[in-house]
mmCIF file of N, CA and C in Angstrom:
data_model
loop_
_atom_site.group_PDB
_atom_site.id
_atom_site.type_symbol
_atom_site.label_atom_id
_atom_site.label_comp_id
_atom_site.label_asym_id
_atom_site.label_seq_id
_atom_site.Cartn_x
_atom_site.Cartn_y
_atom_site.Cartn_z
ATOM 1 N N MET E 16 4.976 5.247 1.447
ATOM 2 C CA MET E 16 4.082 5.774 2.431
ATOM 3 C C MET E 16 2.740 5.073 2.251
ATOM 4 N N LEU E 17 2.229 4.487 3.289
ATOM 5 C CA LEU E 17 0.936 3.803 3.253
ATOM 6 C C LEU E 17 -0.137 4.686 3.877
ATOM 7 N N ILE E 18 -1.243 4.804 3.190
ATOM 8 C CA ILE E 18 -2.389 5.536 3.724
ATOM 9 C C ILE E 18 -3.585 4.597 3.627
ATOM 10 N N VAL E 19 -4.199 4.330 4.762
ATOM 11 C CA VAL E 19 -5.279 3.351 4.843
ATOM 12 C C VAL E 19 -6.619 4.068 4.999
ATOM 13 N N TYR E 20 -7.587 3.616 4.216
ATOM 14 C CA TYR E 20 -8.958 4.093 4.370
ATOM 15 C C TYR E 20 -9.871 2.881 4.462
ATOM 16 N N ASP E 21 -11.070 3.111 4.903
ATOM 17 C CA ASP E 21 -12.061 2.063 5.125
ATOM 18 C C ASP E 21 -13.041 2.060 3.950
ATOM 19 N N ILE E 22 -13.095 0.962 3.196
ATOM 20 C CA ILE E 22 -13.969 0.925 2.018
ATOM 21 C C ILE E 22 -15.454 0.901 2.389
ATOM 22 N N THR E 23 -15.767 0.752 3.675
ATOM 23 C CA THR E 23 -17.165 0.758 4.110
ATOM 24 C C THR E 23 -17.571 2.110 4.692
ATOM 25 N N ASN E 24 -16.675 3.100 4.614
ATOM 26 C CA ASN E 24 -16.911 4.390 5.266
ATOM 27 C C ASN E 24 -16.563 5.530 4.307
ATOM 28 N N GLU E 25 -17.570 6.237 3.810
ATOM 29 C CA GLU E 25 -17.337 7.328 2.869
ATOM 30 C C GLU E 25 -16.487 8.447 3.469
ATOM 31 N N ASP E 26 -16.703 8.762 4.731
ATOM 32 C CA ASP E 26 -15.916 9.824 5.369
ATOM 33 C C ASP E 26 -14.430 9.507 5.323
ATOM 34 N N SER E 27 -14.102 8.257 5.534
ATOM 35 C CA SER E 27 -12.712 7.818 5.487
ATOM 36 C C SER E 27 -12.118 8.120 4.116
ATOM 37 N N PHE E 28 -12.837 7.789 3.063
ATOM 38 C CA PHE E 28 -12.361 8.019 1.698
ATOM 39 C C PHE E 28 -12.236 9.507 1.404
ATOM 40 N N HIS E 29 -13.191 10.289 1.866
ATOM 41 C CA HIS E 29 -13.178 11.725 1.586
ATOM 42 C C HIS E 29 -12.067 12.471 2.328
ATOM 43 N N HIS E 30 -11.489 11.842 3.343
ATOM 44 C CA HIS E 30 -10.354 12.449 4.052
ATOM 45 C C HIS E 30 -9.021 12.178 3.354
ATOM 46 N N LEU E 31 -9.002 11.309 2.357
ATOM 47 C CA LEU E 31 -7.741 10.948 1.698
ATOM 48 C C LEU E 31 -6.957 12.144 1.160
ATOM 49 N N PRO E 32 -7.581 13.120 0.487
ATOM 50 C CA PRO E 32 -6.773 14.246 -0.011
ATOM 51 C C PRO E 32 -6.019 14.967 1.108
ATOM 52 N N GLU E 33 -6.693 15.149 2.231
ATOM 53 C CA GLU E 33 -6.065 15.802 3.389
ATOM 54 C C GLU E 33 -4.916 14.950 3.931
ATOM 55 N N TRP E 34 -5.132 13.647 4.046
ATOM 56 C CA TRP E 34 -4.100 12.755 4.577
ATOM 57 C C TRP E 34 -2.902 12.669 3.638
ATOM 58 N N ILE E 35 -3.165 12.644 2.335
ATOM 59 C CA ILE E 35 -2.069 12.596 1.366
ATOM 60 C C ILE E 35 -1.242 13.876 1.444
ATOM 61 N N GLU E 36 -1.926 15.006 1.497
ATOM 62 C CA GLU E 36 -1.216 16.291 1.575
ATOM 63 C C GLU E 36 -0.363 16.360 2.839
ATOM 64 N N GLU E 37 -0.917 15.928 3.947
ATOM 65 C CA GLU E 37 -0.162 15.928 5.201
ATOM 66 C C GLU E 37 1.040 14.991 5.121
ATOM 67 N N ALA E 38 0.849 13.818 4.551
ATOM 68 C CA ALA E 38 1.944 12.855 4.412
ATOM 69 C C ALA E 38 3.048 13.417 3.516
ATOM 70 N N LYS E 39 2.665 14.114 2.456
ATOM 71 C CA LYS E 39 3.663 14.704 1.558
ATOM 72 C C LYS E 39 4.495 15.773 2.264
ATOM 73 N N GLN E 40 3.884 16.485 3.196
ATOM 74 C CA GLN E 40 4.599 17.519 3.944
ATOM 75 C C GLN E 40 5.711 16.924 4.803
ATOM 76 N N PHE E 41 5.528 15.697 5.259
ATOM 77 C CA PHE E 41 6.471 15.093 6.186
ATOM 78 C C PHE E 41 7.277 13.945 5.576
ATOM 79 N N SER E 42 7.241 13.812 4.257
ATOM 80 C CA SER E 42 7.982 12.730 3.604
ATOM 81 C C SER E 42 9.002 13.314 2.629
ATOM 82 N N GLN E 43 9.837 12.442 2.131
ATOM 83 C CA GLN E 43 10.805 12.841 1.111
ATOM 84 C C GLN E 43 10.045 13.187 -0.177
ATOM 85 N N PRO E 44 10.574 14.113 -0.973
ATOM 86 C CA PRO E 44 9.879 14.496 -2.206
ATOM 87 C C PRO E 44 9.682 13.330 -3.183
ATOM 88 N N ASP E 45 10.558 12.330 -3.106
ATOM 89 C CA ASP E 45 10.466 11.210 -4.045
ATOM 90 C C ASP E 45 9.805 9.975 -3.416
ATOM 91 N N ALA E 46 9.036 10.178 -2.354
ATOM 92 C CA ALA E 46 8.380 9.066 -1.663
ATOM 93 C C ALA E 46 7.314 8.421 -2.548
ATOM 94 N N SER E 47 7.161 7.127 -2.399
ATOM 95 C CA SER E 47 6.102 6.379 -3.081
ATOM 96 C C SER E 47 4.898 6.295 -2.149
ATOM 97 N N PHE E 48 3.713 6.414 -2.719
ATOM 98 C CA PHE E 48 2.487 6.370 -1.925
ATOM 99 C C PHE E 48 1.612 5.209 -2.362
ATOM 100 N N MET E 49 1.010 4.567 -1.374
ATOM 101 C CA MET E 49 0.066 3.487 -1.634
ATOM 102 C C MET E 49 -1.173 3.707 -0.780
ATOM 103 N N LEU E 50 -2.326 3.587 -1.413
ATOM 104 C CA LEU E 50 -3.593 3.626 -0.695
ATOM 105 C C LEU E 50 -4.026 2.197 -0.436
ATOM 106 N N LEU E 51 -4.406 1.932 0.797
ATOM 107 C CA LEU E 51 -4.929 0.614 1.161
ATOM 108 C C LEU E 51 -6.399 0.779 1.540
ATOM 109 N N GLY E 52 -7.268 0.227 0.727
ATOM 110 C CA GLY E 52 -8.683 0.189 1.063
ATOM 111 C C GLY E 52 -8.911 -1.042 1.919
ATOM 112 N N ASN E 53 -9.119 -0.827 3.203
ATOM 113 C CA ASN E 53 -9.231 -1.941 4.135
ATOM 114 C C ASN E 53 -10.692 -2.363 4.331
ATOM 115 N N LYS E 54 -10.863 -3.513 4.929
ATOM 116 C CA LYS E 54 -12.158 -4.155 5.223
ATOM 117 C C LYS E 54 -12.789 -4.756 3.971
ATOM 118 N N LYS E 55 -11.951 -5.246 3.082
ATOM 119 C CA LYS E 55 -12.456 -5.876 1.859
ATOM 120 C C LYS E 55 -13.369 -7.055 2.173
ATOM 121 N N ASP E 56 -13.126 -7.714 3.285
ATOM 122 C CA ASP E 56 -13.961 -8.860 3.678
ATOM 123 C C ASP E 56 -15.427 -8.461 3.863
ATOM 124 N N LEU E 57 -15.687 -7.201 4.223
ATOM 125 C CA LEU E 57 -17.064 -6.752 4.432
ATOM 126 C C LEU E 57 -17.788 -6.436 3.129
ATOM 127 N N SER E 58 -17.035 -6.305 2.040
ATOM 128 C CA SER E 58 -17.673 -5.998 0.758
ATOM 129 C C SER E 58 -18.518 -7.165 0.264
ATOM 130 N N ILE E 59 -18.207 -8.361 0.727
ATOM 131 C CA ILE E 59 -18.979 -9.553 0.345
ATOM 132 C C ILE E 59 -20.421 -9.425 0.832
ATOM 133 N N ASN E 60 -20.603 -8.793 2.004
ATOM 134 C CA ASN E 60 -21.931 -8.628 2.593
ATOM 135 C C ASN E 60 -22.639 -7.369 2.094
ATOM 136 N N GLY E 61 -22.086 -6.700 1.112
ATOM 137 C CA GLY E 61 -22.709 -5.498 0.578
ATOM 138 C C GLY E 61 -22.465 -4.253 1.396
ATOM 139 N N GLU E 62 -21.469 -4.297 2.274
ATOM 140 C CA GLU E 62 -21.205 -3.143 3.131
ATOM 141 C C GLU E 62 -20.255 -2.131 2.496
ATOM 142 N N ARG E 63 -19.887 -2.351 1.252
ATOM 143 C CA ARG E 63 -18.956 -1.457 0.541
ATOM 144 C C ARG E 63 -19.615 -0.101 0.305
ATOM 145 N N ALA E 64 -18.918 0.975 0.686
ATOM 146 C CA ALA E 64 -19.394 2.330 0.414
ATOM 147 C C ALA E 64 -18.589 2.978 -0.708
ATOM 148 N N ILE E 65 -17.356 2.524 -0.901
ATOM 149 C CA ILE E 65 -16.471 3.084 -1.920
ATOM 150 C C ILE E 65 -16.214 2.017 -2.979
ATOM 151 N N GLN E 66 -16.625 2.281 -4.194
ATOM 152 C CA GLN E 66 -16.417 1.339 -5.284
ATOM 153 C C GLN E 66 -14.954 1.337 -5.703
ATOM 154 N N TYR E 67 -14.467 0.177 -6.110
ATOM 155 C CA TYR E 67 -13.062 0.045 -6.507
ATOM 156 C C TYR E 67 -12.725 1.002 -7.648
ATOM 157 N N LEU E 68 -13.621 1.164 -8.597
ATOM 158 C CA LEU E 68 -13.374 2.048 -9.732
ATOM 159 C C LEU E 68 -13.144 3.494 -9.275
ATOM 160 N N ASP E 69 -13.936 3.945 -8.314
ATOM 161 C CA ASP E 69 -13.755 5.301 -7.779
ATOM 162 C C ASP E 69 -12.413 5.439 -7.071
ATOM 163 N N ALA E 70 -12.063 4.438 -6.289
ATOM 164 C CA ALA E 70 -10.784 4.465 -5.582
ATOM 165 C C ALA E 70 -9.617 4.414 -6.566
ATOM 166 N N SER E 71 -9.769 3.611 -7.610
ATOM 167 C CA SER E 71 -8.729 3.484 -8.621
ATOM 168 C C SER E 71 -8.510 4.811 -9.347
ATOM 169 N N LYS E 72 -9.593 5.469 -9.698
ATOM 170 C CA LYS E 72 -9.502 6.774 -10.368
ATOM 171 C C LYS E 72 -8.794 7.779 -9.455
ATOM 172 N N PHE E 73 -9.180 7.804 -8.193
ATOM 173 C CA PHE E 73 -8.557 8.716 -7.228
ATOM 174 C C PHE E 73 -7.063 8.418 -7.093
ATOM 175 N N ALA E 74 -6.716 7.141 -7.007
ATOM 176 C CA ALA E 74 -5.310 6.743 -6.868
ATOM 177 C C ALA E 74 -4.504 7.194 -8.081
ATOM 178 N N GLN E 75 -5.041 6.997 -9.272
ATOM 179 C CA GLN E 75 -4.339 7.423 -10.487
ATOM 180 C C GLN E 75 -4.148 8.933 -10.511
ATOM 181 N N GLU E 76 -5.182 9.674 -10.156
ATOM 182 C CA GLU E 76 -5.107 11.133 -10.153
ATOM 183 C C GLU E 76 -4.070 11.648 -9.158
ATOM 184 N N ASN E 77 -3.818 10.871 -8.107
ATOM 185 C CA ASN E 77 -2.891 11.284 -7.056
ATOM 186 C C ASN E 77 -1.572 10.515 -7.089
ATOM 187 N N GLU E 78 -1.347 9.791 -8.188
ATOM 188 C CA GLU E 78 -0.109 9.038 -8.401
ATOM 189 C C GLU E 78 0.204 8.095 -7.237
ATOM 190 N N CYS E 79 -0.817 7.349 -6.839
ATOM 191 C CA CYS E 79 -0.687 6.383 -5.746
ATOM 192 C C CYS E 79 -0.958 4.977 -6.276
ATOM 193 N N LEU E 80 -0.298 4.012 -5.683
ATOM 194 C CA LEU E 80 -0.665 2.619 -5.903
ATOM 195 C C LEU E 80 -1.942 2.365 -5.115
ATOM 196 N N LEU E 81 -2.682 1.332 -5.470
ATOM 197 C CA LEU E 81 -3.917 1.023 -4.759
ATOM 198 C C LEU E 81 -4.049 -0.476 -4.569
ATOM 199 N N PHE E 82 -4.378 -0.861 -3.361
ATOM 200 C CA PHE E 82 -4.721 -2.249 -3.054
ATOM 201 C C PHE E 82 -5.911 -2.229 -2.125
ATOM 202 N N GLU E 83 -6.770 -3.215 -2.266
ATOM 203 C CA GLU E 83 -7.822 -3.430 -1.284
ATOM 204 C C GLU E 83 -7.410 -4.637 -0.464
ATOM 205 N N THR E 84 -7.523 -4.499 0.837
ATOM 206 C CA THR E 84 -7.047 -5.525 1.754
ATOM 207 C C THR E 84 -8.090 -5.844 2.818
ATOM 208 N N SER E 85 -7.813 -6.897 3.551
ATOM 209 C CA SER E 85 -8.606 -7.232 4.728
ATOM 210 C C SER E 85 -7.642 -7.588 5.852
ATOM 211 N N ALA E 86 -7.616 -6.763 6.866
ATOM 212 C CA ALA E 86 -6.802 -7.091 8.034
ATOM 213 C C ALA E 86 -7.398 -8.298 8.760
ATOM 214 N N MET E 87 -8.702 -8.475 8.634
ATOM 215 C CA MET E 87 -9.385 -9.591 9.292
ATOM 216 C C MET E 87 -8.939 -10.940 8.718
ATOM 217 N N THR E 88 -8.928 -11.045 7.400
ATOM 218 C CA THR E 88 -8.587 -12.323 6.769
ATOM 219 C C THR E 88 -7.146 -12.380 6.278
ATOM 220 N N GLY E 89 -6.507 -11.222 6.188
ATOM 221 C CA GLY E 89 -5.143 -11.158 5.669
ATOM 222 C C GLY E 89 -5.088 -11.044 4.154
ATOM 223 N N GLU E 90 -6.251 -11.008 3.513
ATOM 224 C CA GLU E 90 -6.291 -10.950 2.054
ATOM 225 C C GLU E 90 -5.554 -9.724 1.527
ATOM 226 N N ASN E 91 -4.607 -9.972 0.653
ATOM 227 C CA ASN E 91 -3.870 -8.951 -0.093
ATOM 228 C C ASN E 91 -2.926 -8.093 0.759
ATOM 229 N N VAL E 92 -2.821 -8.346 2.058
ATOM 230 C CA VAL E 92 -1.961 -7.524 2.920
ATOM 231 C C VAL E 92 -0.504 -7.678 2.514
ATOM 232 N N GLU E 93 -0.044 -8.900 2.459
ATOM 233 C CA GLU E 93 1.360 -9.121 2.113
ATOM 234 C C GLU E 93 1.642 -8.686 0.677
ATOM 235 N N ASN E 94 0.712 -8.928 -0.236
ATOM 236 C CA ASN E 94 0.902 -8.504 -1.628
ATOM 237 C C ASN E 94 1.070 -6.995 -1.730
ATOM 238 N N ALA E 95 0.306 -6.256 -0.949
ATOM 239 C CA ALA E 95 0.390 -4.797 -0.977
ATOM 240 C C ALA E 95 1.765 -4.326 -0.507
ATOM 241 N N PHE E 96 2.233 -4.866 0.598
ATOM 242 C CA PHE E 96 3.547 -4.470 1.105
ATOM 243 C C PHE E 96 4.645 -4.858 0.124
ATOM 244 N N TYR E 97 4.535 -6.032 -0.428
ATOM 245 C CA TYR E 97 5.543 -6.491 -1.380
ATOM 246 C C TYR E 97 5.563 -5.581 -2.616
ATOM 247 N N LYS E 98 4.402 -5.188 -3.106
ATOM 248 C CA LYS E 98 4.324 -4.307 -4.279
ATOM 249 C C LYS E 98 4.956 -2.949 -3.971
ATOM 250 N N LEU E 99 4.711 -2.422 -2.784
ATOM 251 C CA LEU E 99 5.304 -1.135 -2.423
ATOM 252 C C LEU E 99 6.823 -1.237 -2.366
ATOM 253 N N VAL E 100 7.323 -2.301 -1.769
ATOM 254 C CA VAL E 100 8.777 -2.499 -1.695
ATOM 255 C C VAL E 100 9.357 -2.662 -3.099
ATOM 256 N N GLN E 101 8.690 -3.431 -3.949
ATOM 257 C CA GLN E 101 9.167 -3.606 -5.319
ATOM 258 C C GLN E 101 9.178 -2.271 -6.070
ATOM 259 N N THR E 102 8.172 -1.450 -5.847
ATOM 260 C CA THR E 102 8.102 -0.143 -6.486
ATOM 261 C C THR E 102 9.267 0.736 -6.060
ATOM 262 N N VAL E 103 9.545 0.752 -4.777
ATOM 263 C CA VAL E 103 10.682 1.541 -4.272
ATOM 264 C C VAL E 103 11.981 1.006 -4.860
ATOM 265 N N LYS E 104 12.121 -0.297 -4.871
ATOM 266 C CA LYS E 104 13.334 -0.917 -5.430
ATOM 267 C C LYS E 104 13.512 -0.518 -6.893
ATOM 268 N N ASN E 105 12.452 -0.599 -7.679
ATOM 269 C CA ASN E 105 12.525 -0.233 -9.097
ATOM 270 C C ASN E 105 12.870 1.240 -9.275
ATOM 271 N N ARG E 106 12.300 2.089 -8.435
ATOM 272 C CA ARG E 106 12.585 3.520 -8.535
ATOM 273 C C ARG E 106 14.032 3.817 -8.179
ATOM 274 N N ILE E 107 14.586 3.094 -7.234
ATOM 275 C CA ILE E 107 16.004 3.262 -6.892
ATOM 276 C C ILE E 107 16.864 2.834 -8.072
ATOM 277 N N GLU E 108 16.565 1.665 -8.620
ATOM 278 C CA GLU E 108 17.350 1.135 -9.738
ATOM 279 C C GLU E 108 17.271 2.028 -10.977
ATOM 280 N N ASN E 109 16.156 2.730 -11.155
ATOM 281 C CA ASN E 109 15.988 3.632 -12.296
ATOM 282 C C ASN E 109 16.483 5.046 -12.012
ATOM 283 N N GLY E 110 17.043 5.258 -10.819
ATOM 284 C CA GLY E 110 17.576 6.571 -10.464
ATOM 285 C C GLY E 110 16.524 7.600 -10.112
ATOM 286 N N GLN E 111 15.301 7.169 -9.812
ATOM 287 C CA GLN E 111 14.230 8.099 -9.465
ATOM 288 C C GLN E 111 14.225 8.453 -7.981
ATOM 289 N N VAL E 112 14.961 7.693 -7.182
ATOM 290 C CA VAL E 112 15.057 7.940 -5.750
ATOM 291 C C VAL E 112 16.526 8.108 -5.418
ATOM 292 N N ASP E 113 16.843 9.191 -4.718
ATOM 293 C CA ASP E 113 18.229 9.456 -4.335
ATOM 294 C C ASP E 113 18.618 8.537 -3.184
ATOM 295 N N ASP E 114 19.609 7.710 -3.428
ATOM 296 C CA ASP E 114 20.116 6.788 -2.411
ATOM 297 C C ASP E 114 21.640 6.869 -2.398
ATOM 298 N N GLY E 115 22.130 8.049 -2.057
ATOM 299 C CA GLY E 115 23.550 8.327 -2.126
ATOM 300 C C GLY E 115 24.439 7.334 -1.400
ATOM 301 N N ASP E 116 24.033 6.881 -0.226
ATOM 302 C CA ASP E 116 24.889 5.956 0.541
ATOM 303 C C ASP E 116 24.450 4.501 0.420
ATOM 304 N N GLN E 117 23.519 4.215 -0.468
ATOM 305 C CA GLN E 117 23.045 2.853 -0.759
ATOM 306 C C GLN E 117 22.270 2.208 0.399
ATOM 307 N N SER E 118 21.968 2.961 1.448
ATOM 308 C CA SER E 118 21.292 2.364 2.607
ATOM 309 C C SER E 118 19.869 1.927 2.275
ATOM 310 N N ILE E 119 19.156 2.737 1.484
ATOM 311 C CA ILE E 119 17.779 2.367 1.132
ATOM 312 C C ILE E 119 17.795 1.115 0.267
ATOM 313 N N ARG E 120 18.715 1.062 -0.693
ATOM 314 C CA ARG E 120 18.808 -0.103 -1.581
ATOM 315 C C ARG E 120 19.034 -1.381 -0.771
ATOM 316 N N LYS E 121 19.950 -1.340 0.193
ATOM 317 C CA LYS E 121 20.244 -2.528 1.005
ATOM 318 C C LYS E 121 19.026 -2.927 1.828
ATOM 319 N N TYR E 122 18.357 -1.933 2.401
ATOM 320 C CA TYR E 122 17.181 -2.206 3.218
ATOM 321 C C TYR E 122 16.076 -2.845 2.372
ATOM 322 N N VAL E 123 15.822 -2.271 1.195
ATOM 323 C CA VAL E 123 14.770 -2.789 0.317
ATOM 324 C C VAL E 123 15.112 -4.192 -0.167
ATOM 325 N N GLN E 124 16.371 -4.438 -0.484
ATOM 326 C CA GLN E 124 16.764 -5.779 -0.918
ATOM 327 C C GLN E 124 16.537 -6.792 0.195
ATOM 328 N N ASN E 125 16.863 -6.413 1.439
ATOM 329 C CA ASN E 125 16.624 -7.316 2.569
ATOM 330 C C ASN E 125 15.141 -7.614 2.730
ATOM 331 N N ILE E 126 14.310 -6.587 2.619
ATOM 332 C CA ILE E 126 12.862 -6.781 2.749
ATOM 333 C C ILE E 126 12.349 -7.639 1.599
ATOM 334 N N THR E 127 12.804 -7.349 0.390
ATOM 335 C CA THR E 127 12.353 -8.107 -0.776
ATOM 336 C C THR E 127 12.692 -9.580 -0.615
ATOM 337 N N ASN E 128 13.908 -9.872 -0.219
ATOM 338 C CA ASN E 128 14.312 -11.268 -0.018
ATOM 339 C C ASN E 128 13.521 -11.903 1.113
ATOM 340 N N SER E 129 13.341 -11.178 2.201
ATOM 341 C CA SER E 129 12.590 -11.680 3.342
ATOM 342 C C SER E 129 11.124 -11.900 2.972
ATOM 343 N N SER E 130 10.531 -10.948 2.236
ATOM 344 C CA SER E 130 9.125 -11.066 1.837
ATOM 345 C C SER E 130 8.915 -12.249 0.916
ATOM 346 N N ALA E 131 9.850 -12.482 0.017
ATOM 347 C CA ALA E 131 9.723 -13.612 -0.909
ATOM 348 C C ALA E 131 9.738 -14.922 -0.130
ATOM 349 N N ARG E 132 10.640 -15.029 0.847
ATOM 350 C CA ARG E 132 10.691 -16.251 1.661
ATOM 351 C C ARG E 132 9.432 -16.394 2.485
ATOM 352 N N LYS E 133 8.994 -15.301 3.122
ATOM 353 C CA LYS E 133 7.815 -15.363 3.973
ATOM 354 C C LYS E 133 6.578 -15.702 3.152
ATOM 355 N N SER E 134 6.504 -15.171 1.933
ATOM 356 C CA SER E 134 5.365 -15.443 1.066
ATOM 357 C C SER E 134 5.223 -16.946 0.834
ATOM 358 N N LEU E 135 6.338 -17.617 0.617
ATOM 359 C CA LEU E 135 6.297 -19.063 0.415
ATOM 360 C C LEU E 135 5.838 -19.765 1.684
ATOM 361 N N GLU E 136 6.274 -19.253 2.857
ATOM 362 C CA GLU E 136 5.860 -19.857 4.128
ATOM 363 C C GLU E 136 4.375 -19.652 4.364
ATOM 364 N N VAL E 137 3.863 -18.434 4.100
ATOM 365 C CA VAL E 137 2.457 -18.131 4.337
ATOM 366 C C VAL E 137 1.572 -18.993 3.447
ATOM 367 N N GLU E 138 1.970 -19.179 2.188
ATOM 368 C CA GLU E 138 1.162 -19.979 1.277
ATOM 369 C C GLU E 138 1.049 -21.424 1.748
ATOM 370 N N SER E 139 2.048 -21.912 2.481
ATOM 371 C CA SER E 139 2.005 -23.295 2.917
ATOM 372 C C SER E 139 1.219 -23.476 4.221
ATOM 373 N N ASN E 140 0.878 -22.375 4.902
ATOM 374 C CA ASN E 140 0.108 -22.445 6.130
ATOM 375 C C ASN E 140 -1.378 -22.380 5.818
ATOM 376 N N SER E 141 -2.192 -22.933 6.689
ATOM 377 C CA SER E 141 -3.627 -22.953 6.409
ATOM 378 C C SER E 141 -4.398 -21.913 7.219
ATOM 379 N N PHE E 142 -3.712 -21.120 8.042
ATOM 380 C CA PHE E 142 -4.429 -20.155 8.869
ATOM 381 C C PHE E 142 -4.594 -18.836 8.128
ATOM 382 N N GLY E 143 -5.583 -18.019 8.578
ATOM 383 C CA GLY E 143 -5.817 -16.704 7.972
ATOM 384 C C GLY E 143 -5.403 -15.616 8.937
ATOM 385 N N GLY E 144 -5.719 -14.391 8.585
ATOM 386 C CA GLY E 144 -5.391 -13.240 9.418
ATOM 387 C C GLY E 144 -4.088 -12.611 9.019
ATOM 388 N N CYS E 145 -3.914 -11.370 9.451
ATOM 389 C CA CYS E 145 -2.738 -10.618 9.022
ATOM 390 C C CYS E 145 -1.525 -10.923 9.880
ATOM 391 N N GLY E 146 -1.681 -11.482 11.055
ATOM 392 C CA GLY E 146 -0.538 -11.823 11.896
ATOM 393 C C GLY E 146 0.077 -10.629 12.599
ATOM 394 N N CYS E 147 -0.631 -9.491 12.624
ATOM 395 C CA CYS E 147 -0.062 -8.320 13.308
ATOM 396 C C CYS E 147 -0.273 -8.404 14.796
#
């Protein structure tokens, strides 16, 4: 489960507990959560309102992965998705996620293989942006 907040907006960060609780209500009990602090590109100009250390502490307290990304430049976007998929894959392999019919395992393996190939393609391109 991905939950995105804006690192330049304190209100966005302060809504995270509410958003996490709501997401937990509508997800599987063994769902993995990742917080994405977006607009990392603006932190260069001093527009950061949420420090990484504060976000990291919050993520640990709420058992969430954390990445800071930039949809504008594409920085860390693919890495974040790949890490979430790898986390789900590892949890399945360790028996922490119920996958009785193996459908989640097959889906995650397809994404993992696809992401690995795409990662090599993206690194060879010179353009930026998230491509969404």
